[in-house]
Amino acid sequence: MKKLFIPIFIISMLWSQDFEPTNLSPIVAYWKTLTPDQKETYLFSYMTQTYETYAGLKEEFGYNELTKWYYDNRAEQVFGIFDQLEETDLKEFVGWIDEFYRHEDFVDRPFYEAMAFAFRFQQSAGETLWEKYENAKFGKIKPDEE
């Protein structure tokens, strides 16, 4: 009877805990299993695929609403990162993406949002995360001037 009591007691204690389920997206789960070198390869492949998709859309449809949306919402950021690769190592972008997904509030966010975070923080001035945050003013909206 004692042998059965201990496992049942442990299970009941665990069951009574208030668990906050994490909505870990599949891409984040996959990203977290990769080594730093594999993350660089994944990031470069993702960026190359975005570029090729944009080029294919332009070739097939020309410059229309679809290609404009894809450029504004996906490709422009990738092109900006490609432009920075002569000055900045891909490892730095990987580090910022890791930082983004380190926070529980962001583990369900899509990969392009992590890339936007990485691009913005990589470009902001400062040595520490706090200095970069202060300089980037992430999320600050300026009122329209009329």
Coordinates of N, CA and C in Angstrom, one line a residue:
M1 N 0.8 -1.2 0.0 CA 0.0 0.0 0.0 C 0.9 1.3 0.0
K2 N 2.0 1.3 0.8 CA 2.8 2.4 0.8 C 3.5 2.7 -0.6
K3 N 3.8 1.6 -1.3 CA 4.4 1.8 -2.6 C 3.4 2.5 -3.6
L4 N 2.1 2.3 -3.4 CA 1.2 3.0 -4.2 C 0.8 4.4 -3.8
F5 N 0.9 4.6 -2.5 CA 0.6 5.9 -1.9 C 1.5 7.0 -2.4
I6 N 2.8 6.8 -2.4 CA 3.8 7.8 -2.8 C 3.6 8.3 -4.3
P7 N 3.5 7.4 -5.3 CA 3.3 7.9 -6.6 C 1.9 8.6 -6.8
I8 N 0.9 8.1 -6.1 CA -0.4 8.8 -6.2 C -0.3 10.2 -5.5
F9 N 0.4 10.3 -4.4 CA 0.5 11.6 -3.7 C 1.3 12.6 -4.6
I10 N 2.3 12.1 -5.2 CA 3.1 13.0 -6.1 C 2.3 13.5 -7.3
I11 N 1.6 12.5 -7.9 CA 0.7 12.9 -9.0 C -0.4 13.9 -8.6
S12 N -1.0 13.7 -7.5 CA -2.0 14.6 -7.0 C -1.5 15.9 -6.7
M13 N -0.3 16.0 -6.2 CA 0.3 17.3 -5.9 C 0.6 18.1 -7.2
L14 N 1.1 17.3 -8.2 CA 1.4 18.0 -9.5 C 0.1 18.4 -10.1
W15 N -0.9 17.6 -10.1 CA -2.2 17.9 -10.7 C -2.8 19.1 -10.1
S16 N -2.6 19.3 -8.8 CA -3.3 20.5 -8.2 C -2.6 21.8 -8.5
Q17 N -1.4 21.7 -9.0 CA -0.6 22.9 -9.3 C -1.3 23.7 -10.5
D18 N -1.3 25.0 -10.4 CA -1.8 25.8 -11.5 C -0.7 25.9 -12.6
F19 N -0.9 25.2 -13.6 CA 0.0 25.3 -14.7 C -0.4 26.3 -15.8
E20 N 0.5 27.1 -16.2 CA 0.2 28.0 -17.3 C 0.8 27.4 -18.5
P21 N -0.1 26.8 -19.4 CA 0.4 26.1 -20.6 C 1.1 27.1 -21.5
T22 N 2.2 26.8 -22.0 CA 3.0 27.6 -22.9 C 2.6 27.2 -24.3
N23 N 2.2 28.2 -25.1 CA 1.9 27.9 -26.5 C 3.1 28.0 -27.4
L24 N 4.0 27.1 -27.1 CA 5.3 27.1 -27.9 C 5.0 26.8 -29.3
S25 N 5.3 27.7 -30.2 CA 5.0 27.4 -31.6 C 6.0 26.4 -32.1
P26 N 5.6 25.6 -33.2 CA 6.5 24.6 -33.7 C 7.9 25.2 -34.2
I27 N 7.9 26.3 -34.7 CA 9.1 26.9 -35.2 C 10.0 27.2 -34.0
V28 N 9.5 27.7 -32.9 CA 10.3 28.0 -31.8 C 10.8 26.7 -31.1
A29 N 10.0 25.7 -31.1 CA 10.5 24.4 -30.6 C 11.6 23.9 -31.4
Y30 N 11.5 24.0 -32.7 CA 12.6 23.6 -33.6 C 13.8 24.4 -33.4
W31 N 13.6 25.8 -33.4 CA 14.7 26.7 -33.3 C 15.5 26.4 -32.0
K32 N 14.9 26.1 -30.9 CA 15.5 25.9 -29.6 C 16.3 24.6 -29.6
T33 N 16.1 23.6 -30.6 CA 16.8 22.4 -30.6 C 18.1 22.5 -31.5
L34 N 18.2 23.6 -32.2 CA 19.4 23.8 -33.1 C 20.6 24.2 -32.4
T35 N 21.8 23.9 -32.9 CA 23.1 24.4 -32.4 C 23.3 25.8 -33.0
P36 N 24.2 26.6 -32.5 CA 24.4 27.9 -33.0 C 24.7 27.9 -34.5
D37 N 25.5 27.0 -35.0 CA 25.8 26.9 -36.4 C 24.6 26.5 -37.2
Q38 N 23.8 25.6 -36.7 CA 22.5 25.2 -37.4 C 21.6 26.4 -37.5
K39 N 21.5 27.2 -36.4 CA 20.7 28.4 -36.4 C 21.1 29.3 -37.5
E40 N 22.4 29.5 -37.7 CA 22.9 30.4 -38.8 C 22.4 29.9 -40.1
T41 N 22.6 28.6 -40.3 CA 22.2 27.9 -41.6 C 20.7 28.1 -41.8
Y42 N 19.9 27.9 -40.7 CA 18.4 28.0 -40.8 C 18.0 29.5 -41.2
L43 N 18.7 30.4 -40.5 CA 18.3 31.8 -40.7 C 18.7 32.2 -42.2
F44 N 19.9 31.8 -42.6 CA 20.3 32.1 -44.0 C 19.3 31.5 -45.0
S45 N 18.9 30.2 -44.7 CA 18.0 29.5 -45.6 C 16.6 30.2 -45.6
Y46 N 16.2 30.6 -44.5 CA 14.9 31.3 -44.4 C 14.9 32.6 -45.2
M47 N 16.0 33.4 -45.0 CA 16.2 34.6 -45.8 C 16.2 34.4 -47.3
T48 N 17.0 33.4 -47.7 CA 17.1 33.0 -49.1 C 15.7 32.6 -49.7
Q49 N 15.0 31.8 -48.9 CA 13.6 31.4 -49.4 C 12.7 32.6 -49.5
T50 N 12.8 33.6 -48.6 CA 12.0 34.8 -48.7 C 12.3 35.6 -49.9
Y51 N 13.6 35.7 -50.2 CA 14.1 36.4 -51.4 C 13.6 35.7 -52.6
E52 N 13.7 34.4 -52.7 CA 13.3 33.6 -53.9 C 11.8 33.7 -54.1
T53 N 11.0 33.7 -53.0 CA 9.6 33.8 -53.0 C 9.2 35.1 -53.6
Y54 N 9.8 36.2 -53.1 CA 9.5 37.5 -53.7 C 9.9 37.6 -55.1
A55 N 11.0 37.1 -55.5 CA 11.4 37.1 -56.9 C 10.4 36.4 -57.8
G56 N 10.0 35.2 -57.3 CA 9.0 34.4 -58.0 C 7.6 35.1 -58.2
L57 N 7.2 35.8 -57.1 CA 6.0 36.5 -57.2 C 6.0 37.6 -58.2
K58 N 7.1 38.3 -58.2 CA 7.3 39.4 -59.1 C 7.3 38.9 -60.6
E59 N 8.0 37.8 -60.8 CA 8.1 37.2 -62.1 C 6.7 36.7 -62.6
E60 N 6.0 36.1 -61.7 CA 4.7 35.6 -62.1 C 3.6 36.6 -62.2
F61 N 3.5 37.5 -61.2 CA 2.4 38.5 -61.1 C 2.8 39.9 -61.4
G62 N 4.1 40.2 -61.5 CA 4.5 41.6 -61.7 C 4.4 42.3 -60.3
Y63 N 4.5 43.6 -60.4 CA 4.4 44.4 -59.1 C 2.9 44.7 -58.9
N64 N 2.2 43.9 -58.1 CA 0.8 44.2 -57.8 C 0.6 44.3 -56.3
E65 N -0.6 44.2 -55.9 CA -0.9 44.3 -54.4 C -0.3 43.1 -53.6
L66 N -0.3 41.9 -54.2 CA 0.3 40.8 -53.5 C 1.8 41.0 -53.3
T67 N 2.5 41.3 -54.4 CA 4.0 41.5 -54.3 C 4.3 42.7 -53.4
K68 N 3.5 43.7 -53.5 CA 3.7 44.9 -52.6 C 3.6 44.5 -51.2
W69 N 2.5 43.7 -50.8 CA 2.3 43.3 -49.5 C 3.5 42.4 -49.0
Y70 N 3.9 41.5 -49.9 CA 4.9 40.5 -49.5 C 6.2 41.3 -49.2
Y71 N 6.5 42.3 -50.1 CA 7.7 43.1 -49.9 C 7.6 43.8 -48.6
D72 N 6.5 44.6 -48.4 CA 6.4 45.4 -47.2 C 6.4 44.6 -45.9
N73 N 5.8 43.4 -45.9 CA 5.7 42.6 -44.7 C 6.7 41.5 -44.4
R74 N 7.4 41.1 -45.5 CA 8.4 40.0 -45.3 C 9.7 40.3 -45.9
A75 N 9.7 40.7 -47.2 CA 11.0 40.7 -47.9 C 11.8 41.9 -47.6
E76 N 11.2 43.1 -47.3 CA 12.0 44.3 -47.0 C 13.0 44.1 -45.9
Q77 N 12.5 43.5 -44.8 CA 13.3 43.2 -43.6 C 14.4 42.3 -44.0
V78 N 14.1 41.2 -44.7 CA 15.2 40.3 -45.1 C 16.2 41.0 -46.0
F79 N 15.8 41.8 -46.9 CA 16.8 42.6 -47.7 C 17.7 43.5 -46.8
G80 N 17.0 44.1 -45.8 CA 17.8 44.9 -44.8 C 18.9 44.1 -44.1
I81 N 18.5 42.9 -43.7 CA 19.5 42.0 -43.0 C 20.6 41.6 -44.0
F82 N 20.2 41.2 -45.2 CA 21.2 40.9 -46.2 C 22.2 42.0 -46.4
D83 N 21.7 43.3 -46.5 CA 22.6 44.4 -46.6 C 23.5 44.6 -45.5
Q84 N 23.1 44.2 -44.3 CA 24.0 44.3 -43.1 C 25.0 43.2 -42.9
L85 N 24.9 42.1 -43.7 CA 25.8 41.0 -43.5 C 27.3 41.3 -43.9
E86 N 27.5 42.3 -44.6 CA 28.9 42.7 -44.9 C 29.6 43.3 -43.6
E87 N 28.8 43.9 -42.8 CA 29.3 44.6 -41.6 C 29.0 43.8 -40.3
T88 N 28.0 43.0 -40.3 CA 27.6 42.3 -39.1 C 27.5 40.8 -39.4
D89 N 28.1 40.0 -38.5 CA 28.1 38.6 -38.6 C 26.7 38.0 -38.3
L90 N 26.3 37.0 -39.0 CA 25.0 36.3 -38.9 C 24.8 35.9 -37.4
K91 N 25.9 35.6 -36.7 CA 25.8 35.1 -35.3 C 25.1 36.2 -34.4
E92 N 25.3 37.4 -34.8 CA 24.7 38.5 -34.0 C 23.2 38.5 -34.1
F93 N 22.7 38.3 -35.4 CA 21.3 38.1 -35.6 C 20.7 36.9 -34.9
V94 N 21.4 35.8 -34.9 CA 21.0 34.6 -34.2 C 20.9 34.9 -32.7
G95 N 21.9 35.6 -32.2 CA 21.8 35.9 -30.7 C 20.6 36.8 -30.4
W96 N 20.2 37.7 -31.2 CA 19.0 38.5 -30.9 C 17.8 37.7 -31.1
I97 N 17.7 36.8 -32.0 CA 16.6 35.9 -32.2 C 16.4 35.0 -30.9
D98 N 17.6 34.5 -30.5 CA 17.6 33.7 -29.2 C 17.0 34.6 -28.1
E99 N 17.5 35.8 -28.0 CA 17.0 36.7 -26.9 C 15.5 36.9 -27.0
F100 N 15.0 37.1 -28.2 CA 13.5 37.3 -28.4 C 12.8 36.0 -27.9
Y101 N 13.2 34.9 -28.3 CA 12.5 33.6 -27.9 C 12.8 33.2 -26.5
R102 N 13.7 33.8 -25.8 CA 14.0 33.5 -24.4 C 12.9 34.0 -23.5
H103 N 12.1 34.9 -24.0 CA 11.0 35.5 -23.2 C 9.7 34.7 -23.4
E104 N 9.1 34.3 -22.4 CA 7.9 33.5 -22.5 C 6.8 34.1 -23.3
D105 N 6.7 35.5 -23.2 CA 5.6 36.2 -23.9 C 5.8 36.1 -25.4
F106 N 6.9 35.7 -25.9 CA 7.2 35.6 -27.4 C 7.3 34.2 -28.0
V107 N 7.2 33.2 -27.2 CA 7.4 31.8 -27.7 C 6.3 31.4 -28.6
D108 N 5.2 32.1 -28.8 CA 4.2 31.8 -29.7 C 4.2 32.7 -30.9
R109 N 5.2 33.6 -31.0 CA 5.3 34.6 -32.1 C 5.9 34.0 -33.3
P110 N 5.6 34.4 -34.5 CA 6.2 33.9 -35.8 C 7.6 34.3 -35.9
F111 N 8.3 33.6 -36.7 CA 9.8 33.8 -36.9 C 10.1 35.2 -37.5
Y112 N 9.2 35.7 -38.4 CA 9.5 37.0 -39.0 C 9.5 38.1 -37.9
E113 N 8.7 37.9 -36.8 CA 8.7 38.9 -35.7 C 10.0 38.8 -35.0
A114 N 10.6 37.7 -34.8 CA 11.9 37.5 -34.1 C 12.9 38.2 -35.0
M115 N 12.8 38.0 -36.3 CA 13.8 38.6 -37.2 C 13.7 40.2 -37.1
A116 N 12.5 40.7 -37.0 CA 12.3 42.1 -36.9 C 12.9 42.6 -35.7
F117 N 12.8 41.9 -34.6 CA 13.4 42.3 -33.3 C 14.9 42.3 -33.4
A118 N 15.4 41.2 -34.0 CA 16.9 41.1 -34.2 C 17.4 42.2 -35.1
F119 N 16.7 42.5 -36.1 CA 17.2 43.6 -37.0 C 17.2 44.9 -36.3
R120 N 16.1 45.2 -35.6 CA 16.0 46.5 -34.9 C 17.0 46.7 -33.8
F121 N 17.2 45.6 -33.0 CA 18.2 45.7 -31.9 C 19.6 45.7 -32.4
Q122 N 19.9 45.0 -33.5 CA 21.2 45.0 -34.0 C 21.6 46.4 -34.5
Q123 N 20.6 47.1 -35.0 CA 20.9 48.5 -35.6 C 21.0 49.5 -34.5
S124 N 20.4 49.3 -33.4 CA 20.3 50.4 -32.4 C 21.7 50.5 -31.7
A125 N 21.9 51.7 -31.2 CA 23.2 52.0 -30.5 C 23.2 51.5 -29.1
G126 N 24.3 51.2 -28.6 CA 24.4 50.8 -27.2 C 25.2 49.5 -27.1
E127 N 25.7 49.3 -25.9 CA 26.5 48.1 -25.6 C 25.7 47.0 -25.0
T128 N 24.8 47.4 -24.1 CA 24.0 46.4 -23.3 C 22.6 46.4 -23.9
L129 N 21.9 45.3 -23.5 CA 20.5 45.2 -24.0 C 19.7 46.4 -23.5
W130 N 19.8 46.9 -22.3 CA 19.1 48.0 -21.8 C 19.4 49.3 -22.6
E131 N 20.7 49.5 -22.9 CA 21.0 50.7 -23.7 C 20.4 50.6 -25.1
K132 N 20.5 49.4 -25.7 CA 19.9 49.2 -27.0 C 18.4 49.4 -27.0
Y133 N 17.7 48.9 -25.9 CA 16.3 49.1 -25.8 C 16.0 50.6 -25.7
E134 N 16.7 51.3 -24.9 CA 16.4 52.7 -24.7 C 16.7 53.5 -26.0
N135 N 17.7 53.1 -26.8 CA 18.0 53.8 -28.0 C 17.0 53.4 -29.1
A136 N 16.5 52.2 -29.1 CA 15.6 51.7 -30.2 C 14.2 52.3 -30.0
K137 N 13.8 52.5 -28.7 CA 12.5 53.0 -28.4 C 11.4 52.0 -29.0
F138 N 11.7 50.7 -28.8 CA 10.9 49.7 -29.4 C 9.4 49.9 -29.0
G139 N 8.6 50.0 -30.0 CA 7.1 50.1 -29.8 C 6.7 51.6 -29.7
K140 N 7.5 52.6 -29.6 CA 7.1 53.9 -29.4 C 6.5 54.5 -30.7
I141 N 5.4 55.1 -30.6 CA 4.7 55.6 -31.7 C 4.7 57.2 -31.6
K142 N 5.1 57.8 -32.7 CA 5.1 59.2 -32.7 C 3.8 59.7 -33.3
P143 N 3.2 60.8 -32.7 CA 2.0 61.3 -33.3 C 2.2 61.9 -34.7
D144 N 1.2 61.8 -35.5 CA 1.3 62.5 -36.9 C 1.4 64.0 -36.7
E145 N 2.3 64.6 -37.4 CA 2.4 66.1 -37.4 C 1.6 66.6 -38.6
E146 N 0.7 67.5 -38.3 CA -0.1 68.1 -39.4 C 0.3 69.5 -39.6

